[in-house]
XYZ file of C-alpha atoms in Angstrom:
600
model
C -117.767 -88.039 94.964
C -117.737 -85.157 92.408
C -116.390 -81.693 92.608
C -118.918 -79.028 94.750
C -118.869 -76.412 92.111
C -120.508 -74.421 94.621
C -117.911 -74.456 97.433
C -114.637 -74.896 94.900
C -112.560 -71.791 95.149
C -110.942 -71.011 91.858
C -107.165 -69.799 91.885
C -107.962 -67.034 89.643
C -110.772 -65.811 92.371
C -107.941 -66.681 95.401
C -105.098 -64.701 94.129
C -103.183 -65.651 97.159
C -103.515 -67.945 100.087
C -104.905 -65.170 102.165
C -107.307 -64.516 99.482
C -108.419 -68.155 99.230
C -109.157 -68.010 103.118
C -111.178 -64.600 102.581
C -112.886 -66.339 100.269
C -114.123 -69.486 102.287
C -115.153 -67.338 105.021
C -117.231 -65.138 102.584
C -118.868 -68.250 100.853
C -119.573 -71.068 104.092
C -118.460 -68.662 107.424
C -120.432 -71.606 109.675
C -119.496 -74.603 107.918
C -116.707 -76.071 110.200
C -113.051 -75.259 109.441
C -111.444 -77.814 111.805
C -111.877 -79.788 114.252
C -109.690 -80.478 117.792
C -109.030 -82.364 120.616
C -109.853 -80.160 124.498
C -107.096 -81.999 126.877
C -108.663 -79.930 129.632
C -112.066 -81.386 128.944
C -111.598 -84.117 126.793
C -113.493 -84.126 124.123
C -113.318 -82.632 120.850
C -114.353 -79.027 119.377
C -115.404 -77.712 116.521
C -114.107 -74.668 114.959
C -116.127 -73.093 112.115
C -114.417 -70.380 109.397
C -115.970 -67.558 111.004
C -114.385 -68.240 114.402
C -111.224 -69.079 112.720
C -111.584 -65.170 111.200
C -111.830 -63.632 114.296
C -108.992 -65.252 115.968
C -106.853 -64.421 112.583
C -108.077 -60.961 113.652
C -107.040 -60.532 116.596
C -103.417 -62.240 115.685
C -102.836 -59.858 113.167
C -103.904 -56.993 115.762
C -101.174 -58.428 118.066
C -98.146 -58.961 115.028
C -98.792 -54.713 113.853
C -98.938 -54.015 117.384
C -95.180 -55.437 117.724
C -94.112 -53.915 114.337
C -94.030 -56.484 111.869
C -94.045 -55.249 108.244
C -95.110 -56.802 104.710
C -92.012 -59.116 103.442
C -90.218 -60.011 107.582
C -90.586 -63.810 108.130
C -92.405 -64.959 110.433
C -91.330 -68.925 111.984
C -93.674 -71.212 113.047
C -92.427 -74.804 115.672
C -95.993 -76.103 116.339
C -98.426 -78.974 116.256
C -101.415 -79.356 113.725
C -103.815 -76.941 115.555
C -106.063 -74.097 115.237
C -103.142 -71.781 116.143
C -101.012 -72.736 113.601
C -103.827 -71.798 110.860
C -104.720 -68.675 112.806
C -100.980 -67.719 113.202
C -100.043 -68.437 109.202
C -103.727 -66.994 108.009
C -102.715 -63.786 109.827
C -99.044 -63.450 108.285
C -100.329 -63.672 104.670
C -102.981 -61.231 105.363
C -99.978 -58.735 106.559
C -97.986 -59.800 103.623
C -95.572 -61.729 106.266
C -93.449 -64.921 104.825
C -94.280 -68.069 107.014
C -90.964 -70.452 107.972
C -92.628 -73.885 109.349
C -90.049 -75.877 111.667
C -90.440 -79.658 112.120
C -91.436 -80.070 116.225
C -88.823 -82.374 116.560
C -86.113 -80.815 115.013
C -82.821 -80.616 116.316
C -81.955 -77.490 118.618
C -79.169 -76.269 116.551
C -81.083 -77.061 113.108
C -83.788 -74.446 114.371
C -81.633 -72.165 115.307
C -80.120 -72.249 111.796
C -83.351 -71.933 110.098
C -84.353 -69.017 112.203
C -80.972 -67.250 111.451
C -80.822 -67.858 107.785
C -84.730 -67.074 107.212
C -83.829 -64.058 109.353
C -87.469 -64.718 111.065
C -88.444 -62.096 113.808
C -91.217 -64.172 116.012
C -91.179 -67.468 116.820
C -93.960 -69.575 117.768
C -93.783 -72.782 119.626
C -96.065 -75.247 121.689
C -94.889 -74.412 125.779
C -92.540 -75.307 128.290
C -91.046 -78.371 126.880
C -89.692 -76.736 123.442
C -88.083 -73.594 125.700
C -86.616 -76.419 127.198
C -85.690 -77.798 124.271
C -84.587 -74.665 122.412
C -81.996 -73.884 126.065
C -78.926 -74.556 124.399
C -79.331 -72.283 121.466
C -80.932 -69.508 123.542
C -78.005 -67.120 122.778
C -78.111 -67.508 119.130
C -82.021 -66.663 118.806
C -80.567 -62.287 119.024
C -82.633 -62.177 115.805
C -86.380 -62.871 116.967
C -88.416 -59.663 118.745
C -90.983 -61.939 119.450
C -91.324 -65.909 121.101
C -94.802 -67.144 121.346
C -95.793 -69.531 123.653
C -99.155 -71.141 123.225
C -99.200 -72.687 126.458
C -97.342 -70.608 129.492
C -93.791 -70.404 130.357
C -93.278 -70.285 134.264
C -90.201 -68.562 134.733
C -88.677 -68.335 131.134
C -86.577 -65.532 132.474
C -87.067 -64.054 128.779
C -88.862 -60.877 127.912
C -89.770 -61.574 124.520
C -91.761 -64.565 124.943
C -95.084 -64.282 125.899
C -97.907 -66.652 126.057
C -100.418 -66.183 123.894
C -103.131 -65.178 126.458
C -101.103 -62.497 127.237
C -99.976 -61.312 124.255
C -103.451 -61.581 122.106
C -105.746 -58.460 122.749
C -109.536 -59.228 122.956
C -110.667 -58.073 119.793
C -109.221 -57.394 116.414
C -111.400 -55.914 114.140
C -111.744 -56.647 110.541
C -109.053 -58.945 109.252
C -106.215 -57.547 107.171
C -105.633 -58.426 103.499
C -102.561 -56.624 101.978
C -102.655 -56.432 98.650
C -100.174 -58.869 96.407
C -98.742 -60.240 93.989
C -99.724 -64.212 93.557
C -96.121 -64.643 92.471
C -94.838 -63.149 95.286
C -92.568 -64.776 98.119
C -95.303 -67.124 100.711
C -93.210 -68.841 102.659
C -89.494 -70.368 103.255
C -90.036 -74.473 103.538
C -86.767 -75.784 104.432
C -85.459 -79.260 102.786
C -84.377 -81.456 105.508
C -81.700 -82.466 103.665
C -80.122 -85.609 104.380
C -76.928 -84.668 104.462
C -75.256 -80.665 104.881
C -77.440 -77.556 105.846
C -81.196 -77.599 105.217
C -81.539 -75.267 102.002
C -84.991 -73.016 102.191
C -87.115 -73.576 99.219
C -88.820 -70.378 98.575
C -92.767 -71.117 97.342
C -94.829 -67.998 95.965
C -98.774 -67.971 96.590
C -99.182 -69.045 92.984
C -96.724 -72.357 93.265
C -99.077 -73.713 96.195
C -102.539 -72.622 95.109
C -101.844 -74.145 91.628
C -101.227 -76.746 93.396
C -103.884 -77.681 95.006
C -106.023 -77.058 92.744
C -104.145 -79.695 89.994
C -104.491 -82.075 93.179
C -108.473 -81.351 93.407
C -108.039 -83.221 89.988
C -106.960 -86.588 91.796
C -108.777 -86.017 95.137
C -111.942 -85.156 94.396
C -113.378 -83.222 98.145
C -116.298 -81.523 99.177
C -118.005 -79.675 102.370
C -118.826 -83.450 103.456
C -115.306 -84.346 103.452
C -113.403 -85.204 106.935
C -109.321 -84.978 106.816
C -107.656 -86.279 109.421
C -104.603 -84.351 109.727
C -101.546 -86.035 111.323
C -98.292 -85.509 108.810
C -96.952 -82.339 110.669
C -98.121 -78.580 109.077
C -94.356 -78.260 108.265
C -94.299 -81.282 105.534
C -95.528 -79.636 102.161
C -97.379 -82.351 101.157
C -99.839 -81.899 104.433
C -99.992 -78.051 103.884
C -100.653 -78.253 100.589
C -102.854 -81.327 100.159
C -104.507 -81.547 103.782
C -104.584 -77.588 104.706
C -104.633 -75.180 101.943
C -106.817 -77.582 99.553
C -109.015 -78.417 102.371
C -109.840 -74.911 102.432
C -110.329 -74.674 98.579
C -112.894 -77.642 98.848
C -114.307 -76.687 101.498
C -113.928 -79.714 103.799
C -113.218 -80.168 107.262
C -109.923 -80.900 108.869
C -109.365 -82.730 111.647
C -105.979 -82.729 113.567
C -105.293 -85.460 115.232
C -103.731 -85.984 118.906
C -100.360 -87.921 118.117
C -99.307 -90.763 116.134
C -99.206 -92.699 118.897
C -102.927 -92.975 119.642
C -103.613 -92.369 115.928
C -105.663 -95.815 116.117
C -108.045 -94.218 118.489
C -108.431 -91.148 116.367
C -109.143 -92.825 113.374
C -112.458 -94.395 114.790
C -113.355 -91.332 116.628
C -113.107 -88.834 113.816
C -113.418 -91.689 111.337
C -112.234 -89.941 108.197
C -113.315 -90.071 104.478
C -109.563 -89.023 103.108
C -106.485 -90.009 105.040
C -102.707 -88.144 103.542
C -100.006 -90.091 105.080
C -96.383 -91.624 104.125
C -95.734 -95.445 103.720
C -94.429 -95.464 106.991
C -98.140 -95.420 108.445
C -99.342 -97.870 106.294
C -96.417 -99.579 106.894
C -97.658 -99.670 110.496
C -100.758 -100.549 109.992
C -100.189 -103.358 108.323
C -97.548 -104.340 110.696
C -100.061 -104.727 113.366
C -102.706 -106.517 111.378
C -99.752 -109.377 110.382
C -98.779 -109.774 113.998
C -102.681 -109.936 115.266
C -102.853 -112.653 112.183
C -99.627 -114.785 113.083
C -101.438 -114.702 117.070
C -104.674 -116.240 115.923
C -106.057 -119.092 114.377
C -105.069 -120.109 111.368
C -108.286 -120.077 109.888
C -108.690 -116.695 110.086
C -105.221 -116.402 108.548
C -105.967 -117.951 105.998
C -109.638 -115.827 105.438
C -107.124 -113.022 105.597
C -105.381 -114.176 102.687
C -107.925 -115.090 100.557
C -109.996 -111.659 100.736
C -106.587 -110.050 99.725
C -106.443 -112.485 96.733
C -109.783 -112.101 95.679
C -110.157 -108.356 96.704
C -106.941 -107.510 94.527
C -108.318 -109.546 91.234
C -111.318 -106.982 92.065
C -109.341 -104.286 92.082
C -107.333 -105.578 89.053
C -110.664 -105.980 86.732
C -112.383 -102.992 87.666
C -109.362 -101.058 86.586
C -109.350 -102.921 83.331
C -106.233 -104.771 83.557
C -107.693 -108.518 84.769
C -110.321 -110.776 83.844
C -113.274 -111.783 85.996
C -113.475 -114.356 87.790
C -115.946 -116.991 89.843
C -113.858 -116.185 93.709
C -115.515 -112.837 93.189
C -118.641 -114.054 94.189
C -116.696 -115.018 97.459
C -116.241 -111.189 97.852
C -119.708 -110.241 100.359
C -118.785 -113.047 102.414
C -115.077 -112.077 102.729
C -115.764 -108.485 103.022
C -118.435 -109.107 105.579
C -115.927 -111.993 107.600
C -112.743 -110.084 106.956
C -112.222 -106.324 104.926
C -115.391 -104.521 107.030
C -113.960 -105.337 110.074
C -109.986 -104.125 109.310
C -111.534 -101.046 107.730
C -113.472 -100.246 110.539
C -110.417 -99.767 112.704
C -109.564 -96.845 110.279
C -112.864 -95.498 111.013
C -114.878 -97.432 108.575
C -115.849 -94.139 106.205
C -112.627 -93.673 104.568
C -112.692 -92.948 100.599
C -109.383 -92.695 99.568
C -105.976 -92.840 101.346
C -103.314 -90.764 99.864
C -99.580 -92.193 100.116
C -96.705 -89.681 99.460
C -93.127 -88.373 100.423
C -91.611 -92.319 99.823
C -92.419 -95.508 97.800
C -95.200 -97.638 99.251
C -93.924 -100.887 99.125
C -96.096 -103.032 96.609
C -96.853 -105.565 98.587
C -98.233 -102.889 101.622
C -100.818 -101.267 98.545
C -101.721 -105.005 97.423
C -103.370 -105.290 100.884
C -105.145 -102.076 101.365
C -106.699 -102.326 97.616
C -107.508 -105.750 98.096
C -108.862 -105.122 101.336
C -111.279 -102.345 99.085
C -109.066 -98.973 100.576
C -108.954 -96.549 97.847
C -105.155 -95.929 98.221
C -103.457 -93.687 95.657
C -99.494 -93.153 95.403
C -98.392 -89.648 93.946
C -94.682 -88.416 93.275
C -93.562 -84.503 94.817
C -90.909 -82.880 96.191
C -90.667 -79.360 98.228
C -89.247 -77.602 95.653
C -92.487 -78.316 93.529
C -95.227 -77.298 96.293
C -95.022 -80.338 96.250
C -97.182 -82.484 93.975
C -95.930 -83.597 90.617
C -97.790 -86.908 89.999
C -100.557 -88.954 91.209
C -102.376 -92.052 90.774
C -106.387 -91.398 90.417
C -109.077 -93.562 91.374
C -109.987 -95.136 87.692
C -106.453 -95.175 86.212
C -104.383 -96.726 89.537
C -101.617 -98.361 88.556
C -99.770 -99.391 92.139
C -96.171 -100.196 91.142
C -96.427 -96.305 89.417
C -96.897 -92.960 91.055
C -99.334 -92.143 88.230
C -99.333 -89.959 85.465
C -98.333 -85.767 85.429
C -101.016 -83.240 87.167
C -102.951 -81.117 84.941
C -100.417 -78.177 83.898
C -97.460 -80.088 84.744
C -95.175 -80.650 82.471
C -92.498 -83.896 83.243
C -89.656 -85.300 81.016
C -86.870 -87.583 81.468
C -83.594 -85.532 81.242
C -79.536 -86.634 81.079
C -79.379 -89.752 83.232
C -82.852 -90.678 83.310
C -83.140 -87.618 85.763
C -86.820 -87.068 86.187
C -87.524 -83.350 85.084
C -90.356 -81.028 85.941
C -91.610 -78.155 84.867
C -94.800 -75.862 86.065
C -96.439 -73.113 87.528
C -95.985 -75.311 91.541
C -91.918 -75.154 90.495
C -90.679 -72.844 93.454
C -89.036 -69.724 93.112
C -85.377 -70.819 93.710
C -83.903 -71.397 96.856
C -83.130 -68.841 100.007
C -79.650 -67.202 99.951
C -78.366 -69.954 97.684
C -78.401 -68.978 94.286
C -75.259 -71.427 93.701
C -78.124 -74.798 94.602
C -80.699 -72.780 92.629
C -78.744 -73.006 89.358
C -77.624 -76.581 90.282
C -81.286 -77.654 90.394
C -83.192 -75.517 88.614
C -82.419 -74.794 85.059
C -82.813 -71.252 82.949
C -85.624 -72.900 81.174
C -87.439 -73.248 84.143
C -87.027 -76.925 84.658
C -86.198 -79.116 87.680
C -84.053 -82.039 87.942
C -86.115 -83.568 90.567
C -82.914 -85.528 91.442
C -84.865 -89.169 90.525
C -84.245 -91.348 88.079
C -87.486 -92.755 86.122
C -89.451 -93.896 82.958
C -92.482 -93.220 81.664
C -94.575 -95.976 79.990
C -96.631 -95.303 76.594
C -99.823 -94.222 78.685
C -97.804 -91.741 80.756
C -97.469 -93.897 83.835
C -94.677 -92.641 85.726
C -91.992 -95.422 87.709
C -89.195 -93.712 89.723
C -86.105 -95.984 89.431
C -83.837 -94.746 91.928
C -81.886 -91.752 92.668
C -79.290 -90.144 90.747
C -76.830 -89.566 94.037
C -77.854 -92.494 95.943
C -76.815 -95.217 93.788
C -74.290 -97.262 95.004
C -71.111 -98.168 92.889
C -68.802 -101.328 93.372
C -65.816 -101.244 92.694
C -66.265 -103.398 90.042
C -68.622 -101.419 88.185
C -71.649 -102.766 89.105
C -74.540 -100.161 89.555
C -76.994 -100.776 92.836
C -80.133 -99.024 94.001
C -79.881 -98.938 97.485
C -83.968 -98.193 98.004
C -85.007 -101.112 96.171
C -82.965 -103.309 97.904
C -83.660 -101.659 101.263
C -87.607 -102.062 100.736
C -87.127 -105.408 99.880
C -85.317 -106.200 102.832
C -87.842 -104.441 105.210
C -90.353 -106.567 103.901
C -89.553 -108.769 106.613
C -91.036 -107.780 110.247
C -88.072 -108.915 111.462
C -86.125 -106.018 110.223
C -87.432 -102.294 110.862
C -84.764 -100.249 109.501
C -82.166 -100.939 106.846
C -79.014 -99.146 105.242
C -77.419 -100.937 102.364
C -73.649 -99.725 102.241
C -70.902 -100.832 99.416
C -70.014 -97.693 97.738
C -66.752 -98.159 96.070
C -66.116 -101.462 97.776
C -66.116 -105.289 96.401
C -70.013 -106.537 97.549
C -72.587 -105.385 99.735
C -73.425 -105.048 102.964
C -76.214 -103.766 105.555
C -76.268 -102.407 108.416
C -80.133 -103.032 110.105
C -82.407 -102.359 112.755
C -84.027 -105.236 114.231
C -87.672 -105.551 115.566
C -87.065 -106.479 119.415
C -90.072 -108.640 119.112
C -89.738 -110.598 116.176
C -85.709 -110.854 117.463
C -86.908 -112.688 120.441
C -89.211 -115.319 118.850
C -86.646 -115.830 116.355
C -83.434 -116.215 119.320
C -86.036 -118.966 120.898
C -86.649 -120.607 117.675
C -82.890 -120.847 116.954
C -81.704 -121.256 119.748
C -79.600 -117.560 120.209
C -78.216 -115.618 123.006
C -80.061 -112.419 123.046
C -78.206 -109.033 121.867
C -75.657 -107.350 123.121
C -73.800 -110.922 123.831
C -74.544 -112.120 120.347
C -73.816 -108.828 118.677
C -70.986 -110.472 116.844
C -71.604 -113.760 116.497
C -71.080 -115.492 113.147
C -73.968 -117.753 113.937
C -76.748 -114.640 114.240
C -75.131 -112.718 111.257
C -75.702 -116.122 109.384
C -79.410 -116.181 110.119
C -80.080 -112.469 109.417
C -78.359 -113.143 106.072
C -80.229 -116.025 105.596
C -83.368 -113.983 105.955
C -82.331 -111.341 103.846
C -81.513 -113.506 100.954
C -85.076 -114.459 101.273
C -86.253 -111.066 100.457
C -83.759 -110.255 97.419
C -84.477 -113.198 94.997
C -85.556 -111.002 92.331
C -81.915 -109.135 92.310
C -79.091 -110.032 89.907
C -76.518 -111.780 91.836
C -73.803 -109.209 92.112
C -76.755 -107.357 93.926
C -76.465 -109.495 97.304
C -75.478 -108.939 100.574
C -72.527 -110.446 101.793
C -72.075 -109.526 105.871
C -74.764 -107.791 107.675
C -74.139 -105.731 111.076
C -77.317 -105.181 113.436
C -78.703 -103.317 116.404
C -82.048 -102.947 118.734
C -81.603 -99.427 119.487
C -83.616 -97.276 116.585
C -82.778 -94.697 114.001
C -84.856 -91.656 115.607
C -85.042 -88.042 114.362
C -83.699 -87.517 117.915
C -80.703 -89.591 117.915
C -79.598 -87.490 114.648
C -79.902 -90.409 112.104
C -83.332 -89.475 110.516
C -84.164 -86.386 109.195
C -87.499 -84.816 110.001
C -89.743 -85.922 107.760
C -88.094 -89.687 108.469
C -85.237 -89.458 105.499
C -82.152 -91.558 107.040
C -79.053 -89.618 107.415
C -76.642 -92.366 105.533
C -73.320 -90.251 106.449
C -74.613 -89.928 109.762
C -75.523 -93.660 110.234
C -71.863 -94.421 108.511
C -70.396 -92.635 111.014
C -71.975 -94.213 113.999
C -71.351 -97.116 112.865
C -67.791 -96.957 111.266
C -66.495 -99.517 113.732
C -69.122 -102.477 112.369
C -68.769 -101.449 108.688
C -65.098 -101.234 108.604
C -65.171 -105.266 110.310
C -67.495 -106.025 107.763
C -65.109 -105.056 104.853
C -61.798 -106.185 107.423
C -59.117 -107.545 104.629
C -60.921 -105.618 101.189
């Protein structure tokens, strides 16, 4: 679908991100901003931009009322809602810098962020985050202000309020204080995989540049439907499923929880879907396991509308022949690809994959199955979007060529360099990571290794401080390997380890249900009796070599350690936005890694 010239917003006629909400309100006020699930009544409501005015109003009524001034940060610990676009619509108006916090963060991470950002209000979902937030009560001094959308009974603290106390009835006209598109927007902080998070500092002009060089891959309109899951606090949601939205003037709507995402898909049913592999991932997961219940038959129709769907995909973009199975393709979209598309609403136009590598094999069945699914390159520190497939030049094993007035090079060591008007400002109180990064020419080592073909195709190789050395010299990429491996269902979380040591090893998480149909087909005492047994770490290897023919031989794993209970953001050994924490998962499991390497 083209480009509404009509509804695009410009950056030059934005300014800021403030401005570019002024701006939507002025040009479509009842057009429909959002959309959101009513627990109390069940159903869903619609929001249009004029309504979401009035309540930025009255927010920014409330925030002068308690003395916040032009340039104090402002946090926000919240669920995609209407509050948290009324809440960071009514600091840029006020010239206030947002600081978005992951929901699930870590107690003592948030404090961290709140201290370091030097944030004076807080805003969080209820009860169960005060809860969560007890432990680190004393070193909150900073804040003047905790918002609680829901109540608090008995929070025995007098600066939070819930918001239907704290919001007056009307606000007036909404504030716009005049600035400078360069200037400070928010504080996004890195959740670094290992140390302190570092807070990447984005000016208006980093993040409305770049959305608008994303318009040029995703082409939106007014009739456009996002469903928004990724949380608010990932820049490639804000950017990409918020701010642009607004530029396009689509529709967002925020869905309830990953966890009945299914259901939310065919009730909203969505034209453009911004996720990380890890959905698809899902997705897919469940379609293989429905597959290996049925009949084979259908199996086998599976496979064959892939096959056929894929060569599709393959000619249209220019790089296959056609072929007679294509005239298979109305039957097996009818008998197969209609009906798995329908479970993701049956409207979607393009699904946008970011924030990891989408496993080839994952994007094979989505574009075979006819899913528009695009893979792009980004990082925080570039707000965030770098590189992107588009629709007529998708090349899957890529993550597409540079965004228009982006400039990428590869630099010492294959690093992967950028260079741009969406390249942040620096980082928060760090200049010593600012200078490491970010060069006094303006360019950033994104920290990936990569080439670029003769058409400008980009293909990240690795990382430059996550490849693993052997001690005999031998160079490994631990992601490759680790995708590979997780291409078996059996395995749902994998951490290659061999740093300075003779081979390789992995520690793994297993899929409890795959583990038990393989301990009946093999005959194997469940975990934790077989934890260590020679004859289970033989099978798992056996599987694993499965996965890694394509890798030179020094690249293969030798003894393999495993466990049911998963990695979690809670446990401490992901980060956030689902990084694993390899020093942290090292350390839990020095016992099993050190038995591993026993007499090396």
């Amino acid at each position: 679908m083209p480009q509404d010239a009509n509804h695009l917003i410009p950056v030059e006629t934005a300014v800021t991100l403030d401005g570019l909400f002024r701006e939507r309100v002025k040009r479509t006020p009842d057009l429909v901003a959002c959309r959101a699930h009513n627990a109390g009544h069940d159903n869903w409501r619609d929001y249009t931009w004029a309504q979401i005015n009035h309540q930025v109003a009255r927010w920014q009524a409330a925030l002068e009322r308690d003395g916040l001034k032009a340039g104090d940060r402002v946090a926000v610990m919240l669920r995609n809602s209407p509050e948290w676009v009324t809440y960071d619509q009514a600091a840029h108006g006020l010239g206030l810098v947002v600081v978005p916090l992951y929901t699930q963060d870590r107690a003592e991470n948030v404090a961290y962020i709140i201290n370091d950002s030097g944030s004076k209000v807080l805003l969080i979902e209820g009860a169960e985050q005060w809860q969560a937030l007890a432990e680190v009560k004393g070193h909150l001094g900073g804040l003047v202000r905790i918002l609680a959308v829901n109540p608090v009974p008995d929070a025995g603290e007098p600066r939070l309020k819930s918001l239907a106390e704290w919001l007056p009835e009307g606000g007036g006209e909404t504030r716009h204080v005049p600035r400078d598109p360069h200037a400070l927007a928010t504080i996004v902080y890195t959740s670094g995989t290992t140390g302190r998070p570092k807070g990447v500092m984005l000016s208006h002009h980093n993040i409305l540049s770049n959305a608008a060089a994303s318009c040029d891959v995703l082409t939106a309109g007014h009739d456009d439907l996002f469903l928004s899951f990724l949380p608010l606090s990932h820049t490639f949601e804000r950017t990409c499923g918020y701010y642009l939205a607004i530029m396009t003037g689509s529709t967002t709507a925020y869905a309830r929880s990953v966890l009945v995402l299914g259901e939310d898909l065919q009730t909203i049913r969505p034209t453009l879907l911004i996720s990380v592999p890890r959905i698809y991932e899902r997705v897919y997961g469940r379609i293989r396991d429905a597959l290996d219940q049925g009949p084979p038959l259908k199996k086998k129709l599976f496979l064959m509308a892939v096959e056929v769907g894929y060569a599709r995909f393959e000619h249209a973009q220019g790089r296959g022949a056609w072929k007679p199975s294509f005239l298979l393709w109305p039957v097996l979209n009818a008998l197969v690809a209609k009906k798995i598309l329908a479970r993701l609403g049956g409207r979607m136009r393009a699904a946008i994959s970011g924030g990891a590598a989408l496993p080839p094999d994952i994007s094979r069945v989505f574009l075979g199955l006819g899913l528009t699914v695009l893979q792009g390159f980004g990082m925080t520190e570039c707000s965030p979007v770098a590189a992107a497939n588009r629709p007529d030049d998708n090349l899957p094993a890529s993550v597409g060529t540079v965004l228009p007035g982006v400039q990428l090079r590869i630099g010492e060591n294959n690093a992967l360099m950028i260079k741009g008007p969406n390249v942040m400002l620096g980082y928060w109180n760090n200049p010593e990571a600012t200078k490491a990064i970010l060069g006094p020419d303006g360019w950033l080592n994104s920290g990936d290794t990569a080439r670029i073909d003769e058409k400008g195709h980009i293909f990240i190789t690795g990382r430059l401080k996550e490849i693993i050395v052997l001690s005999n010299g031998e160079k490994v990429p631990p992601v490759d390997i680790e995708a590979a491996i997780a291409r078996d269902p059996l395995f749902e979380q994998v951490m290659l380890l061999g740093e300075g040591k003779p081979y390789l090893t992995v520690m793994t998480v297993l899929n409890a249900d795959q583990w038990k149909k393989l301990c009946a087909a093999e005959g194997l005492d469940p975990f934790p009796a077989a934890a260590g047994s020679k004859r289970v770490e033989e099978v798992l290897r056996i599987r694993i070599a499965a996965q890694m023919k394509e890798f030179p031989g020094y690249a293969q794993v030798r003894r393999v350690g495993a466990t049911l209970d998963p990695w979690t953001v809670e446990n401490g050994l992901l980060t956030p936005t689902m990084k694993l924490k390899r020093a942290k998962v090292m350390e839990k499991f020095n016992a099993e890694i050190d038995k591993m390497y026993a007499g090396h």
